[in-house]
Amino acid sequence: MIFRPRIFLVLSLFLCVSLHAADHLTHPLADPPNWKSLEKFQKTITHDEFDRLLHGVYCSHGISDDFIRVDEKVACILMDRDAQSWFTLRFAPSEAKQAAIPRWWRPARALPKSKKKSAPLSGVKIALDPGHIGGAWAKMEERWFKSGDAAPVEEGEMTLLVAKMLAEKLRALGARVSFVRDKTEPTTPYRPDDFKETARGILKAEGIENPPEDFQRPDDPQREQSVRWQSEILFYRTSEIRERARRVNSILRPDVVLCLHFNAEAWGDEQNPTLTDKNHFHVLVNGSYLPPELESDDVRFEMLRRLLSRDFDEEIKIADPAALALAKKSGLPAYEYTKDIVTKVGTSGYVYARNLAATRLYQCPVVYFEPYVMNSVDVFARIQAGDYEGTRVVNGIERPSIYREYVDGVVDGLVEYYQAARK
Ligand SMILES: [Zn+2]
């Protein structure tokens, strides 16, 4: 059984004092915000720096005065809508007078200089997060399709293969590599059955009083209203991402997390998927919170924690060269979003800020790779060719395996950044 945590916070702050229950969370599995933990960020940021990150990166779609107010000396952030209690952040009077930023990860410039030229990543702690679970869970998480007699395409297996190959190369360059997931098994100890009551609660809140327990086919119109579908999502997405965040934040504590994915366009029927000519690539960092998302107390808190930790400044310095290096290797054009949910950041043209749970909950820089459309004609042929040494003619073009190309692009970008930053 999973209970929605309700804790009572006692907050004694600069301008406001309050005692109340945390509420208005995004999700029954969300952690209630611990605003007191942000006290350590007092006077660690100037007004101008706060303003730049708030409007340029995190609240680039606007933010209402009802939630965040920025004055010359302080910013006030709404902690609780019902109680109308506010967290007051005091700005540093100048950059020279700002206190050290309390955080466990190290930006490249704070790392000891690398002694050997052959080890430009020496001492850098890199956690690899292969997207999804794969294996026996691939169909449930809708990351599986099969075209004709060809082998099935499973993103969770492909991302794990990339992670293992990448780890070997990064270690050879001196990095200390850890895995957020290293097999095709869930990280979370829970399973869909553990979330049936929570699923019923979510459906009830959506006005569905007597939801069907099960669904028969992926195209069943009742599917998304069924207890099974809801409890499966709570398992493989919500609970799995939250457990990965717990591992990153309390056990692995890396300098950067690389989230590894393959992209796809809608493929329709998993047994008879649509193949497309579209193929593209983009990289995500955390930001671009949408106004309705910022109405949740936990999201405002987590956004502010990222802003104050200055994750973005390090993320973009890694993401830009890594995106350009992988774009060069793959020849892929930048993906252009059709919905206004992201903000283009940096200079490469490939990097977007977007508010994903994984990039929001990990308390360190996170660079999230989305290259290759798995159900494009070209990528599908490359996946069928599998991994191989050297080059081969695949779909009429001589080239390395798609996995080696992915790995080499990421490695080139990281080496370029860390070499330049640690000179
Ligand atoms: Zn993915």
CSV table of C-alpha atoms and ligand atoms in Angstrom, one decimal:
chain,number,residue,atom,x,y,z
A,1,MET,CA,0.0,0.0,0.0
A,2,ILE,CA,1.2,3.5,-0.8
A,3,PHE,CA,0.1,6.4,1.3
A,4,ARG,CA,0.1,10.0,0.2
A,5,PRO,CA,2.5,11.5,2.6
A,6,ARG,CA,1.2,14.4,4.6
A,7,ILE,CA,3.8,16.1,6.8
A,8,PHE,CA,3.4,19.2,8.9
A,9,LEU,CA,6.1,21.8,8.4
A,10,VAL,CA,7.2,24.3,10.9
A,11,LEU,CA,8.9,27.2,9.0
A,12,SER,CA,10.5,30.1,10.6
A,13,LEU,CA,11.5,32.5,7.9
A,14,PHE,CA,12.8,36.0,7.4
A,15,LEU,CA,9.4,37.6,6.7
A,16,CYS,CA,6.8,34.9,7.2
A,17,VAL,CA,6.0,32.3,9.8
A,18,SER,CA,3.5,29.5,9.2
A,19,LEU,CA,2.3,26.1,10.4
A,20,HIS,CA,0.3,24.0,8.0
A,21,ALA,CA,0.0,20.8,5.9
A,22,ALA,CA,1.7,20.6,2.5
A,23,ASP,CA,-0.8,20.0,-0.2
A,24,HIS,CA,-1.5,20.8,-3.9
A,25,LEU,CA,1.1,18.2,-5.1
A,26,THR,CA,1.4,17.0,-8.7
A,27,HIS,CA,0.9,13.4,-7.8
A,28,PRO,CA,0.0,11.0,-5.0
A,29,LEU,CA,3.6,9.7,-5.1
A,30,ALA,CA,5.2,13.2,-5.0
A,31,ASP,CA,7.3,14.2,-2.0
A,32,PRO,CA,5.9,17.2,-0.1
A,33,PRO,CA,8.2,20.2,-0.5
A,34,ASN,CA,10.8,20.7,2.3
A,35,TRP,CA,11.1,24.5,2.0
A,36,LYS,CA,13.3,24.7,5.1
A,37,SER,CA,16.0,22.9,3.1
A,38,LEU,CA,16.3,25.9,0.9
A,39,GLU,CA,17.3,28.1,3.8
A,40,LYS,CA,21.0,27.2,3.1
A,41,PHE,CA,20.7,29.1,-0.2
A,42,GLN,CA,20.2,32.5,1.5
A,43,LYS,CA,22.5,35.1,0.0
A,44,THR,CA,24.0,32.7,-2.5
A,45,ILE,CA,22.6,34.4,-5.6
A,46,THR,CA,22.3,38.0,-6.7
A,47,HIS,CA,19.1,39.6,-7.9
A,48,ASP,CA,20.3,39.8,-11.5
A,49,GLU,CA,21.4,36.2,-11.7
A,50,PHE,CA,18.1,35.0,-10.1
A,51,ASP,CA,16.2,37.1,-12.6
A,52,ARG,CA,18.2,35.7,-15.6
A,53,LEU,CA,17.6,32.1,-14.6
A,54,LEU,CA,14.0,32.6,-13.6
A,55,HIS,CA,12.8,34.4,-16.8
A,56,GLY,CA,15.4,33.0,-19.3
A,57,VAL,CA,15.4,29.3,-18.3
A,58,TYR,CA,12.9,28.1,-15.7
A,59,CYS,CA,9.8,30.3,-16.1
A,60,SER,CA,10.3,31.2,-19.7
A,61,HIS,CA,6.6,30.8,-20.3
A,62,GLY,CA,5.8,33.5,-17.7
A,63,ILE,CA,5.1,33.3,-14.0
A,64,SER,CA,2.3,34.9,-12.1
A,65,ASP,CA,2.8,37.3,-9.1
A,66,ASP,CA,0.5,34.9,-7.3
A,67,PHE,CA,3.3,32.4,-7.1
A,68,ILE,CA,6.7,34.3,-7.3
A,69,ARG,CA,7.5,37.9,-6.7
A,70,VAL,CA,10.9,39.4,-7.2
A,71,ASP,CA,11.9,42.6,-5.5
A,72,GLU,CA,15.3,44.3,-5.4
A,73,LYS,CA,16.5,42.5,-2.2
A,74,VAL,CA,14.4,39.4,-1.9
A,75,ALA,CA,12.3,37.0,-3.9
A,76,CYS,CA,9.1,35.6,-2.3
A,77,ILE,CA,7.9,32.2,-3.4
A,78,LEU,CA,4.4,30.9,-2.5
A,79,MET,CA,4.8,27.8,-0.4
A,80,ASP,CA,1.2,26.9,0.1
A,81,ARG,CA,-1.8,28.1,-1.8
A,82,ASP,CA,-4.4,27.6,1.0
A,83,ALA,CA,-2.4,29.1,3.8
A,84,GLN,CA,-0.9,31.8,1.5
A,85,SER,CA,2.5,31.3,3.2
A,86,TRP,CA,5.6,32.5,1.4
A,87,PHE,CA,9.3,31.6,1.4
A,88,THR,CA,11.6,34.5,1.4
A,89,LEU,CA,14.9,34.3,-0.4
A,90,ARG,CA,17.4,37.0,0.4
A,91,PHE,CA,19.7,38.0,-2.5
A,92,ALA,CA,23.5,38.5,-2.2
A,93,PRO,CA,24.2,42.3,-2.5
A,94,SER,CA,26.9,41.5,-5.2
A,95,GLU,CA,28.7,38.6,-6.8
A,96,ALA,CA,31.7,39.3,-4.7
A,97,LYS,CA,29.7,39.1,-1.6
A,98,GLN,CA,27.6,36.0,-2.4
A,99,ALA,CA,27.9,32.9,-0.1
A,100,ALA,CA,29.2,29.6,-1.5
A,101,ILE,CA,26.5,27.5,-3.3
A,102,PRO,CA,25.7,24.4,-1.1
A,103,ARG,CA,25.7,21.4,-3.4
A,104,TRP,CA,27.4,18.0,-3.7
A,105,TRP,CA,28.2,18.0,-7.4
A,106,ARG,CA,31.3,19.7,-8.8
A,107,PRO,CA,31.3,21.9,-11.9
A,108,ALA,CA,34.2,21.1,-14.3
A,109,ARG,CA,36.1,24.2,-13.2
A,110,ALA,CA,36.1,23.1,-9.6
A,111,LEU,CA,37.6,19.7,-10.4
A,112,PRO,CA,41.4,19.1,-9.9
A,113,LYS,CA,43.3,19.6,-13.1
A,114,SER,CA,43.7,16.4,-15.1
A,115,LYS,CA,47.3,15.3,-14.9
A,116,LYS,CA,47.4,13.0,-17.9
A,117,LYS,CA,46.5,14.2,-21.4
A,118,SER,CA,45.1,10.8,-22.1
A,119,ALA,CA,42.7,11.1,-19.2
A,120,PRO,CA,40.7,14.3,-19.8
A,121,LEU,CA,37.8,13.0,-17.7
A,122,SER,CA,39.9,11.9,-14.7
A,123,GLY,CA,37.9,12.0,-11.5
A,124,VAL,CA,34.7,13.2,-13.1
A,125,LYS,CA,31.8,11.3,-11.6
A,126,ILE,CA,29.3,10.4,-14.3
A,127,ALA,CA,26.1,8.5,-13.7
A,128,LEU,CA,24.5,6.8,-16.8
A,129,ASP,CA,20.7,6.5,-16.8
A,130,PRO,CA,19.6,4.2,-19.6
A,131,GLY,CA,16.0,5.2,-20.4
A,132,HIS,CA,13.1,2.9,-19.6
A,133,ILE,CA,13.3,-0.7,-18.2
A,134,GLY,CA,13.2,-3.0,-21.2
A,135,GLY,CA,13.2,-6.8,-21.1
A,136,ALA,CA,10.0,-8.3,-19.8
A,137,TRP,CA,8.6,-4.8,-19.2
A,138,ALA,CA,9.2,-3.3,-22.7
A,139,LYS,CA,5.6,-4.0,-23.9
A,140,MET,CA,4.0,-2.7,-20.8
A,141,GLU,CA,6.0,0.5,-20.9
A,142,GLU,CA,5.1,0.9,-24.6
A,143,ARG,CA,8.7,0.9,-25.7
A,144,TRP,CA,8.4,-2.2,-28.0
A,145,PHE,CA,7.4,-2.7,-31.6
A,146,LYS,CA,7.9,-5.4,-34.2
A,147,SER,CA,7.7,-5.0,-38.0
A,148,GLY,CA,7.1,-8.2,-40.0
A,149,ASP,CA,9.7,-10.9,-39.5
A,150,ALA,CA,12.3,-8.4,-38.2
A,151,ALA,CA,13.6,-8.5,-34.6
A,152,PRO,CA,11.5,-6.4,-32.1
A,153,VAL,CA,12.8,-2.9,-31.4
A,154,GLU,CA,13.1,-2.3,-27.6
A,155,GLU,CA,14.3,1.1,-26.5
A,156,GLY,CA,15.1,-0.1,-22.9
A,157,GLU,CA,17.5,-2.7,-24.2
A,158,MET,CA,19.1,-0.3,-26.7
A,159,THR,CA,19.7,2.4,-24.2
A,160,LEU,CA,21.3,-0.2,-21.8
A,161,LEU,CA,23.7,-1.3,-24.6
A,162,VAL,CA,24.6,2.3,-25.3
A,163,ALA,CA,25.2,2.9,-21.5
A,164,LYS,CA,27.5,-0.2,-21.2
A,165,MET,CA,29.6,0.8,-24.3
A,166,LEU,CA,29.7,4.4,-23.1
A,167,ALA,CA,30.9,3.4,-19.6
A,168,GLU,CA,33.8,1.5,-21.1
A,169,LYS,CA,35.0,4.5,-23.1
A,170,LEU,CA,34.4,7.0,-20.3
A,171,ARG,CA,36.4,4.9,-17.8
A,172,ALA,CA,39.3,4.6,-20.3
A,173,LEU,CA,39.4,8.4,-20.3
A,174,GLY,CA,39.5,8.5,-16.5
A,175,ALA,CA,35.9,9.0,-15.5
A,176,ARG,CA,34.3,7.4,-12.5
A,177,VAL,CA,31.2,5.9,-14.0
A,178,SER,CA,28.1,4.6,-12.2
A,179,PHE,CA,24.8,3.2,-13.5
A,180,VAL,CA,21.3,4.4,-12.4
A,181,ARG,CA,20.1,1.1,-14.0
A,182,ASP,CA,22.4,-1.7,-15.2
A,183,LYS,CA,20.0,-4.5,-16.2
A,184,THR,CA,16.5,-4.8,-17.8
A,185,GLU,CA,14.8,-4.9,-14.4
A,186,PRO,CA,13.0,-2.1,-12.5
A,187,THR,CA,14.9,0.0,-10.0
A,188,THR,CA,11.7,0.5,-8.0
A,189,PRO,CA,10.8,-2.3,-5.5
A,190,TYR,CA,7.1,-1.8,-6.3
A,191,ARG,CA,5.1,-3.5,-9.0
A,192,PRO,CA,1.8,-2.5,-10.7
A,193,ASP,CA,-0.4,-4.4,-8.2
A,194,ASP,CA,1.0,-2.2,-5.4
A,195,PHE,CA,-0.6,0.8,-7.0
A,196,LYS,CA,-4.1,-0.4,-7.7
A,197,GLU,CA,-5.7,1.6,-4.9
A,198,THR,CA,-3.7,4.7,-5.9
A,199,ALA,CA,-4.8,4.2,-9.5
A,200,ARG,CA,-8.5,4.0,-8.4
A,201,GLY,CA,-8.0,7.2,-6.4
A,202,ILE,CA,-6.5,9.0,-9.5
A,203,LEU,CA,-9.4,7.8,-11.7
A,204,LYS,CA,-12.0,8.9,-9.1
A,205,ALA,CA,-10.4,12.4,-8.9
A,206,GLU,CA,-10.8,12.5,-12.7
A,207,GLY,CA,-14.5,11.8,-12.3
A,208,ILE,CA,-14.4,8.1,-13.3
A,209,GLU,CA,-16.4,6.4,-10.6
A,210,ASN,CA,-16.5,2.8,-11.7
A,211,PRO,CA,-13.4,2.2,-13.9
A,212,PRO,CA,-12.9,-1.1,-15.7
A,213,GLU,CA,-10.2,-3.3,-14.0
A,214,ASP,CA,-8.6,-4.4,-17.3
A,215,PHE,CA,-8.3,-3.7,-21.0
A,216,GLN,CA,-7.9,-6.1,-23.9
A,217,ARG,CA,-6.0,-4.4,-26.6
A,218,PRO,CA,-3.7,-1.4,-26.9
A,219,ASP,CA,-6.3,0.3,-29.0
A,220,ASP,CA,-9.1,-0.4,-26.5
A,221,PRO,CA,-10.9,3.0,-26.0
A,222,GLN,CA,-11.4,2.2,-22.3
A,223,ARG,CA,-7.6,1.5,-21.8
A,224,GLU,CA,-6.6,4.8,-20.2
A,225,GLN,CA,-9.5,4.7,-17.9
A,226,SER,CA,-8.7,1.2,-16.6
A,227,VAL,CA,-7.2,0.5,-13.2
A,228,ARG,CA,-4.5,-1.7,-14.8
A,229,TRP,CA,-3.2,1.0,-17.2
A,230,GLN,CA,-3.1,3.6,-14.5
A,231,SER,CA,-1.4,1.3,-12.0
A,232,GLU,CA,1.2,0.2,-14.7
A,233,ILE,CA,2.0,3.9,-15.4
A,234,LEU,CA,2.4,4.5,-11.7
A,235,PHE,CA,4.8,1.6,-11.6
A,236,TYR,CA,7.0,2.0,-14.7
A,237,ARG,CA,7.0,5.7,-14.9
A,238,THR,CA,6.2,7.6,-11.7
A,239,SER,CA,7.6,5.1,-9.1
A,240,GLU,CA,10.5,4.1,-11.3
A,241,ILE,CA,11.7,7.6,-12.0
A,242,ARG,CA,11.3,8.6,-8.3
A,243,GLU,CA,13.4,5.6,-7.2
A,244,ARG,CA,16.1,6.5,-9.8
A,245,ALA,CA,16.1,10.0,-8.4
A,246,ARG,CA,16.5,8.6,-4.9
A,247,ARG,CA,19.5,6.5,-6.1
A,248,VAL,CA,21.1,9.5,-7.9
A,249,ASN,CA,20.6,11.9,-5.0
A,250,SER,CA,21.4,9.8,-2.0
A,251,ILE,CA,23.7,7.0,-3.3
A,252,LEU,CA,25.5,7.8,-6.6
A,253,ARG,CA,25.8,11.6,-6.2
A,254,PRO,CA,27.5,12.2,-9.5
A,255,ASP,CA,28.8,15.4,-11.1
A,256,VAL,CA,26.5,14.9,-14.0
A,257,VAL,CA,23.8,12.4,-15.1
A,258,LEU,CA,23.5,11.4,-18.7
A,259,CYS,CA,20.0,10.2,-19.6
A,260,LEU,CA,20.2,8.0,-22.7
A,261,HIS,CA,17.2,7.6,-24.9
A,262,PHE,CA,16.2,6.9,-28.5
A,263,ASN,CA,13.4,8.9,-30.0
A,264,ALA,CA,10.4,7.8,-32.0
A,265,GLU,CA,7.5,9.2,-33.9
A,266,ALA,CA,4.0,7.7,-33.2
A,267,TRP,CA,4.1,4.2,-34.6
A,268,GLY,CA,0.4,3.1,-34.1
A,269,ASP,CA,0.0,-0.6,-33.8
A,270,GLU,CA,3.0,-2.2,-32.1
A,271,GLN,CA,2.7,-5.3,-34.3
A,272,ASN,CA,2.3,-3.4,-37.5
A,273,PRO,CA,4.1,-0.1,-36.9
A,274,THR,CA,4.2,2.9,-39.1
A,275,LEU,CA,7.7,3.6,-40.5
A,276,THR,CA,8.5,7.2,-41.3
A,277,ASP,CA,11.1,9.2,-43.2
A,278,LYS,CA,11.4,11.6,-40.3
A,279,ASN,CA,14.7,11.4,-38.4
A,280,HIS,CA,16.1,13.9,-35.9
A,281,PHE,CA,17.9,14.6,-32.7
A,282,HIS,CA,17.6,16.9,-29.7
A,283,VAL,CA,19.0,17.2,-26.2
A,284,LEU,CA,17.0,18.3,-23.1
A,285,VAL,CA,18.0,20.1,-20.0
A,286,ASN,CA,15.6,21.1,-17.2
A,287,GLY,CA,13.6,24.3,-17.5
A,288,SER,CA,10.7,25.9,-19.3
A,289,TYR,CA,8.1,25.1,-16.6
A,290,LEU,CA,4.6,25.8,-17.8
A,291,PRO,CA,2.3,28.1,-15.7
A,292,PRO,CA,-0.1,25.3,-14.8
A,293,GLU,CA,2.8,23.1,-13.6
A,294,LEU,CA,4.0,25.9,-11.4
A,295,GLU,CA,0.7,25.8,-9.5
A,296,SER,CA,1.8,22.6,-7.8
A,297,ASP,CA,3.7,23.2,-4.5
A,298,ASP,CA,6.2,20.4,-5.1
A,299,VAL,CA,7.0,21.7,-8.6
A,300,ARG,CA,7.7,25.3,-7.5
A,301,PHE,CA,9.9,23.9,-4.8
A,302,GLU,CA,11.8,21.6,-7.1
A,303,MET,CA,12.2,24.3,-9.7
A,304,LEU,CA,13.6,26.7,-7.1
A,305,ARG,CA,16.0,24.0,-5.8
A,306,ARG,CA,17.4,23.5,-9.3
A,307,LEU,CA,17.6,27.3,-10.0
A,308,LEU,CA,19.5,27.9,-6.8
A,309,SER,CA,21.9,25.0,-7.3
A,310,ARG,CA,22.8,26.5,-10.7
A,311,ASP,CA,22.4,23.2,-12.4
A,312,PHE,CA,21.6,24.9,-15.7
A,313,ASP,CA,24.9,26.7,-16.1
A,314,GLU,CA,26.8,23.4,-16.0
A,315,GLU,CA,24.2,21.5,-18.0
A,316,ILE,CA,24.3,23.8,-21.0
A,317,LYS,CA,28.1,23.8,-21.1
A,318,ILE,CA,28.0,20.0,-21.4
A,319,ALA,CA,24.8,19.8,-23.6
A,320,ASP,CA,25.9,22.2,-26.3
A,321,PRO,CA,29.2,20.5,-27.3
A,322,ALA,CA,27.8,17.0,-26.8
A,323,ALA,CA,24.8,17.9,-29.1
A,324,LEU,CA,27.1,19.3,-31.7
A,325,ALA,CA,29.5,16.3,-31.6
A,326,LEU,CA,26.7,13.8,-31.9
A,327,ALA,CA,25.0,15.9,-34.6
A,328,LYS,CA,28.3,15.8,-36.5
A,329,LYS,CA,28.7,12.0,-36.1
A,330,SER,CA,25.1,11.2,-37.0
A,331,GLY,CA,24.3,14.0,-39.5
A,332,LEU,CA,20.9,14.3,-37.9
A,333,PRO,CA,18.9,17.6,-38.1
A,334,ALA,CA,17.6,19.3,-34.9
A,335,TYR,CA,14.1,18.3,-33.9
A,336,GLU,CA,11.7,21.2,-33.9
A,337,TYR,CA,8.9,20.9,-31.3
A,338,THR,CA,5.4,21.5,-32.7
A,339,LYS,CA,3.9,22.4,-29.2
A,340,ASP,CA,5.0,25.4,-27.2
A,341,ILE,CA,6.2,23.4,-24.2
A,342,VAL,CA,9.9,24.0,-24.5
A,343,THR,CA,12.5,26.8,-24.8
A,344,LYS,CA,15.5,26.6,-27.0
A,345,VAL,CA,18.6,27.3,-25.0
A,346,GLY,CA,22.4,27.5,-25.6
A,347,THR,CA,23.9,28.0,-29.0
A,348,SER,CA,24.0,24.6,-30.8
A,349,GLY,CA,20.3,24.7,-32.0
A,350,TYR,CA,19.8,21.2,-30.6
A,351,VAL,CA,19.2,21.9,-26.9
A,352,TYR,CA,15.9,22.6,-25.3
A,353,ALA,CA,14.8,23.3,-21.8
A,354,ARG,CA,11.8,21.2,-20.8
A,355,ASN,CA,10.3,20.2,-17.4
A,356,LEU,CA,10.6,16.4,-17.2
A,357,ALA,CA,10.3,14.5,-13.9
A,358,ALA,CA,13.7,12.9,-14.4
A,359,THR,CA,15.5,16.1,-15.1
A,360,ARG,CA,13.6,18.0,-12.3
A,361,LEU,CA,14.1,15.4,-9.5
A,362,TYR,CA,17.8,14.7,-10.0
A,363,GLN,CA,19.6,17.2,-7.8
A,364,CYS,CA,22.6,17.7,-10.1
A,365,PRO,CA,23.3,18.6,-13.8
A,366,VAL,CA,21.3,16.3,-16.1
A,367,VAL,CA,21.8,16.0,-19.9
A,368,TYR,CA,19.1,14.1,-21.6
A,369,PHE,CA,19.8,12.7,-25.1
A,370,GLU,CA,17.0,12.0,-27.6
A,371,PRO,CA,18.7,11.0,-30.9
A,372,TYR,CA,17.4,8.8,-33.7
A,373,VAL,CA,13.8,8.1,-34.6
A,374,MET,CA,13.5,4.3,-34.0
A,375,ASN,CA,10.7,3.9,-36.4
A,376,SER,CA,12.3,5.9,-39.2
A,377,VAL,CA,13.2,3.7,-42.3
A,378,ASP,CA,16.9,4.5,-41.9
A,379,VAL,CA,17.2,4.0,-38.1
A,380,PHE,CA,15.1,0.8,-38.3
A,381,ALA,CA,17.5,-0.7,-40.8
A,382,ARG,CA,20.5,0.3,-38.6
A,383,ILE,CA,18.8,-1.3,-35.5
A,384,GLN,CA,18.3,-4.5,-37.5
A,385,ALA,CA,22.0,-4.4,-38.4
A,386,GLY,CA,22.9,-4.5,-34.7
A,387,ASP,CA,26.3,-3.6,-33.3
A,388,TYR,CA,29.4,-4.3,-35.3
A,389,GLU,CA,33.0,-3.2,-35.5
A,390,GLY,CA,34.3,-0.8,-38.1
A,391,THR,CA,31.9,0.2,-40.9
A,392,ARG,CA,29.3,-1.6,-43.0
A,393,VAL,CA,26.9,-0.6,-45.8
A,394,VAL,CA,23.5,-0.3,-44.1
A,395,ASN,CA,20.5,1.1,-46.0
A,396,GLY,CA,22.9,2.2,-48.8
A,397,ILE,CA,25.4,4.1,-46.6
A,398,GLU,CA,28.7,2.9,-45.3
A,399,ARG,CA,28.9,3.8,-41.5
A,400,PRO,CA,29.6,2.5,-38.0
A,401,SER,CA,26.9,0.8,-35.9
A,402,ILE,CA,24.2,3.1,-34.6
A,403,TYR,CA,25.4,2.3,-31.0
A,404,ARG,CA,29.0,3.2,-31.6
A,405,GLU,CA,28.1,6.4,-33.4
A,406,TYR,CA,25.9,7.4,-30.4
A,407,VAL,CA,28.7,6.6,-27.9
A,408,ASP,CA,31.4,8.3,-29.9
A,409,GLY,CA,29.3,11.5,-30.3
A,410,VAL,CA,28.7,11.7,-26.6
A,411,VAL,CA,32.3,11.0,-25.7
A,412,ASP,CA,33.7,13.6,-28.1
A,413,GLY,CA,31.4,16.3,-26.6
A,414,LEU,CA,32.3,15.4,-23.0
A,415,VAL,CA,36.0,15.4,-23.8
A,416,GLU,CA,35.8,18.7,-25.6
A,417,TYR,CA,34.0,20.4,-22.6
A,418,TYR,CA,36.1,18.9,-19.8
A,419,GLN,CA,39.4,19.4,-21.6
A,420,ALA,CA,38.7,23.1,-22.1
A,421,ALA,CA,37.2,23.7,-18.7
A,422,ARG,CA,40.1,22.0,-16.8
A,423,LYS,CA,43.1,23.5,-18.7
B,1,ZN,ZN,12.9,7.1,-24.2
